[in-house]
GROMACS .gro file of C-alpha atoms in nm:
model
  439
    1LEU     CA    1   0.000   0.000   0.000
    2PRO     CA    2   0.124   0.355  -0.067
    3PRO     CA    3   0.207   0.570   0.234
    4PRO     CA    4  -0.068   0.808   0.355
    5ASN     CA    5   0.094   1.115   0.202
    6SER     CA    6   0.174   0.948  -0.127
    7PRO     CA    7   0.015   1.111  -0.433
    8ARG     CA    8  -0.102   0.759  -0.532
    9SER     CA    9  -0.321   0.731  -0.222
   10GLU     CA   10  -0.667   0.891  -0.214
   11PRO     CA   11  -0.583   1.133   0.072
   12GLY     CA   12  -0.255   1.210  -0.101
   13ARG     CA   13  -0.435   1.291  -0.425
   14ARG     CA   14  -0.676   1.522  -0.244
   15ASN     CA   15  -0.389   1.687  -0.058
   16ALA     CA   16  -0.182   1.724  -0.375
   17GLY     CA   17  -0.479   1.869  -0.562
   18SER     CA   18  -0.555   2.109  -0.280
   19SER     CA   19  -0.188   2.209  -0.268
   20LEU     CA   20  -0.179   2.268  -0.644
   21ASP     CA   21  -0.491   2.486  -0.632
   22PHE     CA   22  -0.346   2.676  -0.337
   23LEU     CA   23  -0.010   2.733  -0.508
   24MET     CA   24  -0.178   2.842  -0.832
   25SER     CA   25  -0.394   3.092  -0.645
   26GLU     CA   26  -0.103   3.227  -0.441
   27SER     CA   27   0.132   3.241  -0.742
   28CYS     CA   28  -0.117   3.427  -0.963
   29ALA     CA   29  -0.205   3.680  -0.694
   30GLY     CA   30   0.155   3.720  -0.578
   31GLY     CA   31   0.278   3.740  -0.937
   32GLY     CA   32   0.026   4.014  -1.012
   33GLY     CA   33   0.137   4.206  -0.705
   34ALA     CA   34   0.505   4.161  -0.791
   35ALA     CA   35   0.449   4.263  -1.155
   36GLY     CA   36   0.269   4.574  -1.036
   37ASP     CA   37   0.576   4.663  -0.832
   38TRP     CA   38   0.847   4.577  -1.087
   39LEU     CA   39   0.675   4.752  -1.381
   40GLN     CA   40   0.722   5.086  -1.206
   41GLY     CA   41   1.094   5.051  -1.137
   42PRO     CA   42   1.252   5.138  -1.475
   43TYR     CA   43   1.069   5.466  -1.539
   44VAL     CA   44   1.018   5.633  -1.199
   45TYR     CA   45   1.316   5.869  -1.222
   46TYR     CA   46   1.270   5.925  -1.595
   47LEU     CA   47   0.902   6.017  -1.555
   48TYR     CA   48   0.981   6.275  -1.288
   49SER     CA   49   1.256   6.424  -1.504
   50GLN     CA   50   1.014   6.447  -1.799
   51TYR     CA   51   0.783   6.653  -1.579
   52GLY     CA   52   1.067   6.904  -1.546
   53PHE     CA   53   1.190   6.828  -1.193
   54ASP     CA   54   1.561   6.847  -1.116
   55LYS     CA   55   1.772   6.597  -0.925
   56GLY     CA   56   1.700   6.759  -0.588
   57ASP     CA   57   1.323   6.759  -0.641
   58ILE     CA   58   1.331   6.395  -0.749
   59GLY     CA   59   1.548   6.310  -0.450
   60ARG     CA   60   1.287   6.451  -0.214
   61LEU     CA   61   1.019   6.242  -0.385
   62PHE     CA   62   1.229   5.932  -0.325
   63ILE     CA   63   1.279   6.041   0.037
   64ALA     CA   64   0.900   6.048   0.080
   65GLY     CA   65   0.882   5.685  -0.032
   66PHE     CA   66   1.167   5.563   0.188
   67GLY     CA   67   1.047   5.776   0.480
   68SER     CA   68   0.692   5.643   0.470
   69SER     CA   69   0.826   5.289   0.441
   70MET     CA   70   1.047   5.351   0.745
   71LEU     CA   71   0.758   5.491   0.950
   72PHE     CA   72   0.496   5.237   0.849
   73GLY     CA   73   0.723   4.935   0.802
   74THR     CA   74   0.751   4.880   1.177
   75ILE     CA   75   0.374   4.872   1.234
   76VAL     CA   76   0.215   4.722   0.922
   77GLY     CA   77   0.310   4.370   1.032
   78SER     CA   78   0.123   4.395   1.360
   79LEU     CA   79  -0.171   4.567   1.187
   80ALA     CA   80  -0.191   4.285   0.934
   81ASP     CA   81  -0.188   4.030   1.216
   82LYS     CA   82  -0.474   4.205   1.394
   83GLN     CA   83  -0.691   4.312   1.099
   84GLY     CA   84  -0.623   4.014   0.872
   85ARG     CA   85  -0.349   3.930   0.618
   86LYS     CA   86  -0.590   3.897   0.324
   87ARG     CA   87  -0.730   4.242   0.403
   88ALA     CA   88  -0.373   4.377   0.420
   89CYS     CA   89  -0.290   4.231   0.077
   90ILE     CA   90  -0.602   4.392  -0.069
   91THR     CA   91  -0.497   4.720   0.093
   92TYR     CA   92  -0.158   4.682  -0.078
   93CYS     CA   93  -0.323   4.652  -0.419
   94ILE     CA   94  -0.556   4.949  -0.363
   95THR     CA   95  -0.279   5.168  -0.221
   96TYR     CA   96  -0.041   5.092  -0.506
   97ILE     CA   97  -0.313   5.147  -0.769
   98LEU     CA   98  -0.377   5.492  -0.621
   99SER     CA   99  -0.002   5.557  -0.629
  100CYS     CA  100   0.006   5.464  -1.000
  101ILE     CA  101  -0.285   5.699  -1.075
  102THR     CA  102  -0.097   5.994  -0.924
  103LYS     CA  103   0.176   5.949  -1.188
  104HIS     CA  104  -0.058   6.109  -1.444
  105SER     CA  105  -0.031   6.444  -1.265
  106PRO     CA  106   0.272   6.672  -1.314
  107GLN     CA  107   0.192   6.851  -0.987
  108TYR     CA  108   0.463   6.800  -0.727
  109ARG     CA  109   0.222   6.765  -0.433
  110ILE     CA  110   0.022   6.494  -0.608
  111LEU     CA  111   0.341   6.306  -0.695
  112MET     CA  112   0.455   6.338  -0.333
  113ILE     CA  113   0.129   6.180  -0.215
  114GLY     CA  114   0.189   5.901  -0.465
  115ARG     CA  115   0.536   5.834  -0.324
  116VAL     CA  116   0.398   5.817   0.031
  117LEU     CA  117   0.132   5.570  -0.084
  118GLY     CA  118   0.400   5.371  -0.265
  119GLY     CA  119   0.611   5.351   0.051
  120ILE     CA  120   0.315   5.220   0.250
  121ALA     CA  121   0.238   4.967  -0.024
  122THR     CA  122   0.598   4.845  -0.027
  123SER     CA  123   0.583   4.781   0.348
  124LEU     CA  124   0.269   4.574   0.297
  125LEU     CA  125   0.426   4.384   0.006
  126PHE     CA  126   0.719   4.269   0.220
  127SER     CA  127   0.510   4.162   0.519
  128ALA     CA  128   0.147   4.072   0.445
  129PHE     CA  129   0.192   3.828   0.156
  130GLU     CA  130   0.457   3.619   0.331
  131SER     CA  131   0.260   3.614   0.658
  132TRP     CA  132  -0.057   3.502   0.478
  133LEU     CA  133   0.131   3.229   0.290
  134VAL     CA  134   0.294   3.080   0.601
  135ALA     CA  135  -0.028   3.086   0.807
  136GLU     CA  136  -0.238   2.937   0.526
  137HIS     CA  137   0.023   2.669   0.458
  138ASN     CA  138   0.018   2.562   0.824
  139LYS     CA  139  -0.361   2.584   0.850
  140ARG     CA  140  -0.408   2.347   0.556
  141GLY     CA  141  -0.163   2.096   0.704
  142PHE     CA  142   0.071   2.082   0.406
  143ASP     CA  143   0.414   1.921   0.433
  144PRO     CA  144   0.648   2.173   0.604
  145GLN     CA  145   0.913   2.098   0.342
  146TRP     CA  146   0.683   2.237   0.074
  147LEU     CA  147   0.706   2.581   0.231
  148SER     CA  148   1.077   2.618   0.158
  149ILE     CA  149   1.013   2.498  -0.198
  150THR     CA  150   0.735   2.755  -0.234
  151PHE     CA  151   0.962   3.031  -0.108
  152SER     CA  152   1.246   2.937  -0.344
  153LYS     CA  153   1.008   2.931  -0.641
  154ALA     CA  154   0.852   3.260  -0.531
  155ILE     CA  155   1.196   3.425  -0.518
  156PHE     CA  156   1.287   3.284  -0.860
  157LEU     CA  157   0.957   3.388  -1.019
  158GLY     CA  158   0.880   3.710  -0.830
  159ASN     CA  159   1.229   3.857  -0.800
  160GLY     CA  160   1.365   3.703  -1.117
  161LEU     CA  161   1.145   3.602  -1.405
  162VAL     CA  162   0.859   3.844  -1.336
  163ALA     CA  163   1.105   4.132  -1.286
  164ILE     CA  164   1.279   4.062  -1.617
  165VAL     CA  165   0.954   4.031  -1.812
  166ALA     CA  166   0.818   4.342  -1.639
  167GLY     CA  167   1.124   4.543  -1.741
  168LEU     CA  168   1.098   4.433  -2.104
  169PHE     CA  169   0.722   4.494  -2.110
  170ALA     CA  170   0.770   4.842  -1.963
  171ASN     CA  171   1.028   4.917  -2.232
  172LEU     CA  172   0.786   4.791  -2.500
  173LEU     CA  173   0.504   5.015  -2.378
  174ALA     CA  174   0.705   5.330  -2.314
  175ASP     CA  175   0.959   5.325  -2.599
  176ASN     CA  176   0.876   5.074  -2.871
  177LEU     CA  177   0.502   5.143  -2.883
  178GLY     CA  178   0.548   5.510  -2.797
  179PHE     CA  179   0.293   5.531  -2.516
  180GLY     CA  180   0.531   5.732  -2.299
  181PRO     CA  181   0.682   5.684  -1.952
  182VAL     CA  182   0.346   5.683  -1.771
  183ALA     CA  183   0.226   5.371  -1.960
  184PRO     CA  184   0.414   5.121  -1.738
  185PHE     CA  185   0.234   5.263  -1.434
  186ASP     CA  186  -0.103   5.211  -1.604
  187ALA     CA  187  -0.003   4.853  -1.682
  188ALA     CA  188   0.107   4.808  -1.320
  189ALA     CA  189  -0.236   4.923  -1.202
  190CYS     CA  190  -0.400   4.664  -1.430
  191PHE     CA  191  -0.185   4.381  -1.293
  192LEU     CA  192  -0.255   4.496  -0.937
  193ALA     CA  193  -0.629   4.492  -1.009
  194ILE     CA  194  -0.602   4.137  -1.146
  195GLY     CA  195  -0.408   4.027  -0.838
  196MET     CA  196  -0.667   4.188  -0.610
  197ALA     CA  197  -0.951   4.010  -0.793
  198ILE     CA  198  -0.778   3.674  -0.740
  199ILE     CA  199  -0.725   3.751  -0.370
  200LEU     CA  200  -1.089   3.850  -0.324
  201SER     CA  201  -1.224   3.543  -0.502
  202SER     CA  202  -0.993   3.263  -0.386
  203TRP     CA  203  -0.805   3.356  -0.068
  204GLY     CA  204  -0.922   3.283   0.285
  205GLU     CA  205  -0.857   3.520   0.575
  206ASN     CA  206  -0.611   3.446   0.854
  207TYR     CA  207  -0.486   3.638   1.155
  208GLY     CA  208  -0.177   3.651   1.372
  209ASP     CA  209  -0.129   3.607   1.744
  210ALA     CA  210  -0.269   3.912   1.918
  211SER     CA  211   0.000   3.879   2.185
  212GLU     CA  212   0.263   3.962   1.923
  213GLY     CA  213   0.145   4.323   1.898
  214LYS     CA  214   0.379   4.461   2.161
  215ASP     CA  215   0.451   4.825   2.227
  216LEU     CA  216   0.699   4.963   1.973
  217MET     CA  217   0.928   5.112   2.237
  218ALA     CA  218   0.938   4.779   2.420
  219GLN     CA  219   1.036   4.607   2.095
  220PHE     CA  220   1.313   4.858   2.029
  221LYS     CA  221   1.448   4.815   2.383
  222VAL     CA  222   1.471   4.439   2.333
  223ALA     CA  223   1.647   4.486   1.999
  224ALA     CA  224   1.887   4.749   2.136
  225LYS     CA  225   1.980   4.525   2.429
  226ALA     CA  226   2.052   4.229   2.200
  227ILE     CA  227   2.263   4.443   1.965
  228ALA     CA  228   2.459   4.602   2.251
  229SER     CA  229   2.532   4.268   2.417
  230ASP     CA  230   2.648   4.080   2.105
  231GLU     CA  231   2.913   4.229   1.875
  232LYS     CA  232   2.822   3.985   1.598
  233ILE     CA  233   2.465   4.118   1.578
  234ALA     CA  234   2.588   4.479   1.582
  235LEU     CA  235   2.837   4.407   1.302
  236LEU     CA  236   2.571   4.227   1.098
  237GLY     CA  237   2.332   4.522   1.133
  238ALA     CA  238   2.601   4.768   1.027
  239ILE     CA  239   2.697   4.554   0.727
  240GLN     CA  240   2.335   4.520   0.616
  241SER     CA  241   2.268   4.894   0.651
  242LEU     CA  242   2.583   4.991   0.460
  243PHE     CA  243   2.517   4.754   0.170
  244GLU     CA  244   2.142   4.808   0.138
  245GLY     CA  245   2.185   5.183   0.183
  246SER     CA  246   2.432   5.188  -0.107
  247MET     CA  247   2.200   4.964  -0.309
  248TYR     CA  248   1.896   5.190  -0.265
  249THR     CA  249   2.109   5.496  -0.344
  250PHE     CA  250   2.214   5.316  -0.663
  251VAL     CA  251   1.844   5.266  -0.749
  252PHE     CA  252   1.812   5.646  -0.754
  253LEU     CA  253   2.142   5.719  -0.931
  254TRP     CA  254   2.164   5.470  -1.216
  255THR     CA  255   1.933   5.660  -1.454
  256PRO     CA  256   2.110   6.000  -1.435
  257ALA     CA  257   2.448   5.823  -1.434
  258LEU     CA  258   2.382   5.649  -1.767
  259SER     CA  259   2.220   5.955  -1.928
  260PRO     CA  260   2.396   6.263  -1.783
  261ASN     CA  261   2.337   6.460  -2.105
  262GLU     CA  262   1.985   6.332  -2.170
  263GLU     CA  263   2.109   6.038  -2.377
  264ASP     CA  264   1.838   5.813  -2.516
  265ILE     CA  265   1.868   5.490  -2.316
  266PRO     CA  266   1.629   5.188  -2.308
  267HIS     CA  267   1.529   5.208  -1.941
  268GLY     CA  268   1.316   4.893  -1.938
  269PHE     CA  269   1.573   4.681  -2.121
  270ILE     CA  270   1.850   4.799  -1.887
  271PHE     CA  271   1.631   4.724  -1.585
  272ALA     CA  272   1.564   4.372  -1.718
  273THR     CA  273   1.939   4.325  -1.765
  274PHE     CA  274   1.994   4.425  -1.402
  275MET     CA  275   1.737   4.169  -1.288
  276LEU     CA  276   1.897   3.899  -1.504
  277SER     CA  277   2.232   3.980  -1.342
  278SER     CA  278   2.071   3.956  -1.000
  279MET     CA  279   1.929   3.612  -1.089
  280LEU     CA  280   2.279   3.504  -1.192
  281GLY     CA  281   2.410   3.620  -0.855
  282SER     CA  282   2.139   3.426  -0.672
  283SER     CA  283   2.234   3.114  -0.868
  284ILE     CA  284   2.600   3.162  -0.771
  285ALA     CA  285   2.501   3.205  -0.406
  286SER     CA  286   2.299   2.882  -0.417
  287ARG     CA  287   2.603   2.693  -0.542
  288LEU     CA  288   2.830   2.850  -0.280
  289LEU     CA  289   2.590   2.768   0.001
  290ALA     CA  290   2.538   2.413  -0.130
  291ARG     CA  291   2.914   2.357  -0.108
  292LYS     CA  292   2.901   2.477   0.254
  293MET     CA  293   3.150   2.757   0.192
  294LYS     CA  294   3.187   3.000   0.481
  295VAL     CA  295   2.955   3.295   0.413
  296GLU     CA  296   3.169   3.534   0.619
  297GLY     CA  297   3.465   3.454   0.393
  298TYR     CA  298   3.326   3.496   0.043
  299MET     CA  299   3.111   3.798   0.134
  300GLN     CA  300   3.430   3.998   0.194
  301ILE     CA  301   3.511   3.945  -0.174
  302VAL     CA  302   3.154   4.031  -0.277
  303PHE     CA  303   3.160   4.361  -0.087
  304SER     CA  304   3.503   4.449  -0.230
  305ILE     CA  305   3.384   4.382  -0.586
  306SER     CA  306   3.071   4.590  -0.517
  307ALA     CA  307   3.288   4.878  -0.396
  308PHE     CA  308   3.495   4.860  -0.716
  309THR     CA  309   3.192   4.854  -0.948
  310LEU     CA  310   3.034   5.162  -0.789
  311PHE     CA  311   3.368   5.343  -0.812
  312LEU     CA  312   3.367   5.310  -1.193
  313PRO     CA  313   3.150   5.624  -1.243
  314VAL     CA  314   3.417   5.821  -1.055
  315VAL     CA  315   3.688   5.687  -1.289
  316THR     CA  316   3.492   5.740  -1.611
  317ASN     CA  317   3.398   6.092  -1.501
  318PHE     CA  318   3.766   6.192  -1.510
  319ILE     CA  319   3.891   5.978  -1.799
  320VAL     CA  320   3.610   5.957  -2.057
  321PRO     CA  321   3.511   6.285  -2.231
  322PRO     CA  322   3.143   6.387  -2.204
  323SER     CA  323   2.907   6.276  -2.481
  324GLU     CA  324   2.688   6.492  -2.702
  325LYS     CA  325   2.355   6.597  -2.561
  326GLY     CA  326   2.062   6.380  -2.665
  327GLY     CA  327   2.269   6.111  -2.838
  328SER     CA  328   2.297   5.742  -2.760
  329ILE     CA  329   2.467   5.600  -2.454
  330SER     CA  330   2.836   5.696  -2.439
  331PHE     CA  331   3.140   5.471  -2.404
  332GLY     CA  332   3.168   5.577  -2.041
  333GLY     CA  333   2.804   5.485  -1.995
  334CYS     CA  334   2.868   5.138  -2.140
  335VAL     CA  335   3.157   5.086  -1.897
  336GLN     CA  336   2.936   5.196  -1.609
  337LEU     CA  337   2.654   4.970  -1.730
  338LEU     CA  338   2.888   4.671  -1.724
  339GLY     CA  339   2.992   4.762  -1.370
  340PHE     CA  340   2.630   4.807  -1.264
  341CYS     CA  341   2.544   4.458  -1.395
  342ILE     CA  342   2.829   4.313  -1.189
  343PHE     CA  343   2.700   4.507  -0.889
  344GLU     CA  344   2.352   4.360  -0.941
  345SER     CA  345   2.509   4.014  -0.946
  346CYS     CA  346   2.663   4.099  -0.609
  347VAL     CA  347   2.316   4.203  -0.491
  348GLY     CA  348   2.188   3.861  -0.599
  349ILE     CA  349   2.460   3.694  -0.391
  350PHE     CA  350   2.395   3.926  -0.097
  351TRP     CA  351   2.029   3.839  -0.029
  352PRO     CA  352   2.054   3.463   0.042
  353SER     CA  353   2.391   3.514   0.213
  354ILE     CA  354   2.267   3.781   0.456
  355MET     CA  355   1.966   3.559   0.530
  356LYS     CA  356   2.205   3.276   0.614
  357MET     CA  357   2.407   3.498   0.849
  358ARG     CA  358   2.093   3.634   1.014
  359SER     CA  359   1.980   3.279   1.083
  360GLN     CA  360   2.315   3.210   1.250
  361TYR     CA  361   2.356   3.522   1.464
  362ILE     CA  362   2.014   3.670   1.541
  363PRO     CA  363   1.828   3.490   1.822
  364GLU     CA  364   1.496   3.341   1.716
  365GLU     CA  365   1.294   3.498   1.997
  366ALA     CA  366   1.392   3.851   1.886
  367ARG     CA  367   1.446   3.798   1.512
  368SER     CA  368   1.165   4.012   1.367
  369THR     CA  369   1.224   4.292   1.618
  370ILE     CA  370   1.596   4.314   1.543
  371MET     CA  371   1.541   4.292   1.166
  372ASN     CA  372   1.293   4.581   1.185
  373PHE     CA  373   1.543   4.771   1.399
  374PHE     CA  374   1.806   4.730   1.124
  375ARG     CA  375   1.573   4.899   0.873
  376ILE     CA  376   1.560   5.224   1.072
  377PRO     CA  377   1.927   5.325   1.018
  378LEU     CA  378   1.904   5.189   0.663
  379ASN     CA  379   1.615   5.418   0.567
  380LEU     CA  380   1.765   5.711   0.757
  381PHE     CA  381   2.090   5.658   0.567
  382VAL     CA  382   1.913   5.667   0.230
  383CYS     CA  383   1.701   5.970   0.326
  384VAL     CA  384   2.007   6.169   0.437
  385VAL     CA  385   2.196   6.084   0.117
  386LEU     CA  386   1.903   6.174  -0.111
  387TYR     CA  387   1.828   6.493   0.084
  388ASN     CA  388   2.179   6.616   0.001
  389VAL     CA  389   2.180   6.485  -0.355
  390ASN     CA  390   2.199   6.835  -0.506
  391ALA     CA  391   2.500   6.924  -0.292
  392PHE     CA  392   2.727   6.669  -0.463
  393PRO     CA  393   2.789   6.556  -0.823
  394ILE     CA  394   2.679   6.205  -0.914
  395ALA     CA  395   3.040   6.084  -0.923
  396VAL     CA  396   3.089   6.196  -0.562
  397MET     CA  397   2.772   6.013  -0.457
  398PHE     CA  398   2.897   5.693  -0.616
  399GLY     CA  399   3.233   5.747  -0.448
  400MET     CA  400   3.058   5.769  -0.111
  401CYS     CA  401   2.870   5.445  -0.180
  402SER     CA  402   3.197   5.278  -0.280
  403ILE     CA  403   3.354   5.385   0.051
  404PHE     CA  404   3.055   5.251   0.244
  405LEU     CA  405   3.084   4.916   0.067
  406PHE     CA  406   3.457   4.900   0.141
  407ILE     CA  407   3.378   4.964   0.508
  408ALA     CA  408   3.123   4.680   0.487
  409ALA     CA  409   3.402   4.451   0.361
  410ILE     CA  410   3.620   4.550   0.658
  411LEU     CA  411   3.335   4.490   0.902
  412GLN     CA  412   3.269   4.154   0.736
  413ARG     CA  413   3.632   4.063   0.803
  414ARG     CA  414   3.584   4.161   1.167
  415LEU     CA  415   3.264   3.955   1.187
  416MET     CA  416   3.448   3.648   1.061
  417SER     CA  417   3.725   3.699   1.319
  418VAL     CA  418   3.477   3.740   1.606
  419SER     CA  419   3.276   3.441   1.485
  420ASP     CA  420   3.585   3.219   1.458
  421LEU     CA  421   3.699   3.327   1.804
  422HIS     CA  422   3.355   3.248   1.946
  423ARG     CA  423   3.354   2.903   1.782
  424SER     CA  424   3.706   2.818   1.902
  425THR     CA  425   3.626   2.933   2.257
  426LYS     CA  426   3.308   2.727   2.260
  427ALA     CA  427   3.493   2.421   2.125
  428ALA     CA  428   3.764   2.459   2.391
  429GLU     CA  429   3.500   2.476   2.664
  430MET     CA  430   3.330   2.161   2.534
  431THR     CA  431   3.665   1.980   2.519
  432ALA     CA  432   3.744   2.082   2.876
  433GLU     CA  433   3.406   1.951   2.992
  434ASP     CA  434   3.466   1.614   2.822
  435GLU     CA  435   3.812   1.562   2.977
  436PRO     CA  436   3.816   1.338   3.288
  437LEU     CA  437   3.914   1.496   3.618
  438ASN     CA  438   4.275   1.433   3.726
  439PRO     CA  439   4.305   1.216   4.040
   0.00000   0.00000   0.00000
């Protein structure tokens, strides 16, 4: 007889069918939500520049998005637990659709409201969908191993394949078909509406533990105490903030860096190339982790390479002569683009690697609190940099990011030393305990 959970058994067939329906529903809704997010990425800066705003004005719009994400990111998780994860996912779709609609207005205040709405939506995207998936998976009694498979496929599809297709589709709408830079935002709203319809029609509601909604100050005190008492956690938080801060600054800078003289560049195609590079990096990380290579060791190299790639705009600014206004991408731009693709590959390696280190160093009972605590200096870092974006040339901004990444490499070296010392001390203590007492 087949085992109870075998697909050949009757209960197994019902469970497999239920699982397939569940995964199809989650994938379609999650894919629609992810497509709605990725479609906006390539043309945000370009759209604002087409409305006549300078680098400083655009920087403040980006600050509104990061600032609202920083403020609301610490509370949306508990709100979703209390009010319902399905309801939170629907709120994400509605909020992001409203944000897309604001892109039709050239008025700065309306665009600012859209950025605030986008920041709130981003916070919901990174909390509500995952929480709903885990709770629903457990409620239906699926095999726990399926959850990790679902996550890996979601990362591959949502952060990889969907992002690449979204970038190419955005380029098709805006450039090839001539609908203009606002067209990708209209397409994003359509995908968000489709995702919301799937959620409304096929998802069940689930809630979190009400006891998890602790006072924010109490959560921060717990996180601060853990960080202050363990150098490894403090180093990990600093490394994460330095790298992600540089990464989000890069998100703002890559468009003006590749078209400093209003060169005609294929924004969507370049964005898709970045996402393909990131997928390549994720594949490399999977192979490194499968071979059980020490994360603390190879991440020093990754941070050093990242620092070099973001220093390329500084080099090309002094060596390569400026291009003609309104032409195609310059030779210096091509060199920078190659460096940016390598940087995106480093980003692809970074995500699974930082998750691995967090699982090693952050205590389980305070994991979510400490991870939210890390996002506060990260968002503050990005807001400060973007607020002063008009005070420095783009090359100087990239130079600052390169320095931050080099510091991250140094801190990663320190983390490996502290970790090795901790392991050797612990091994020595265990050996001493196993030795028999001398007579």
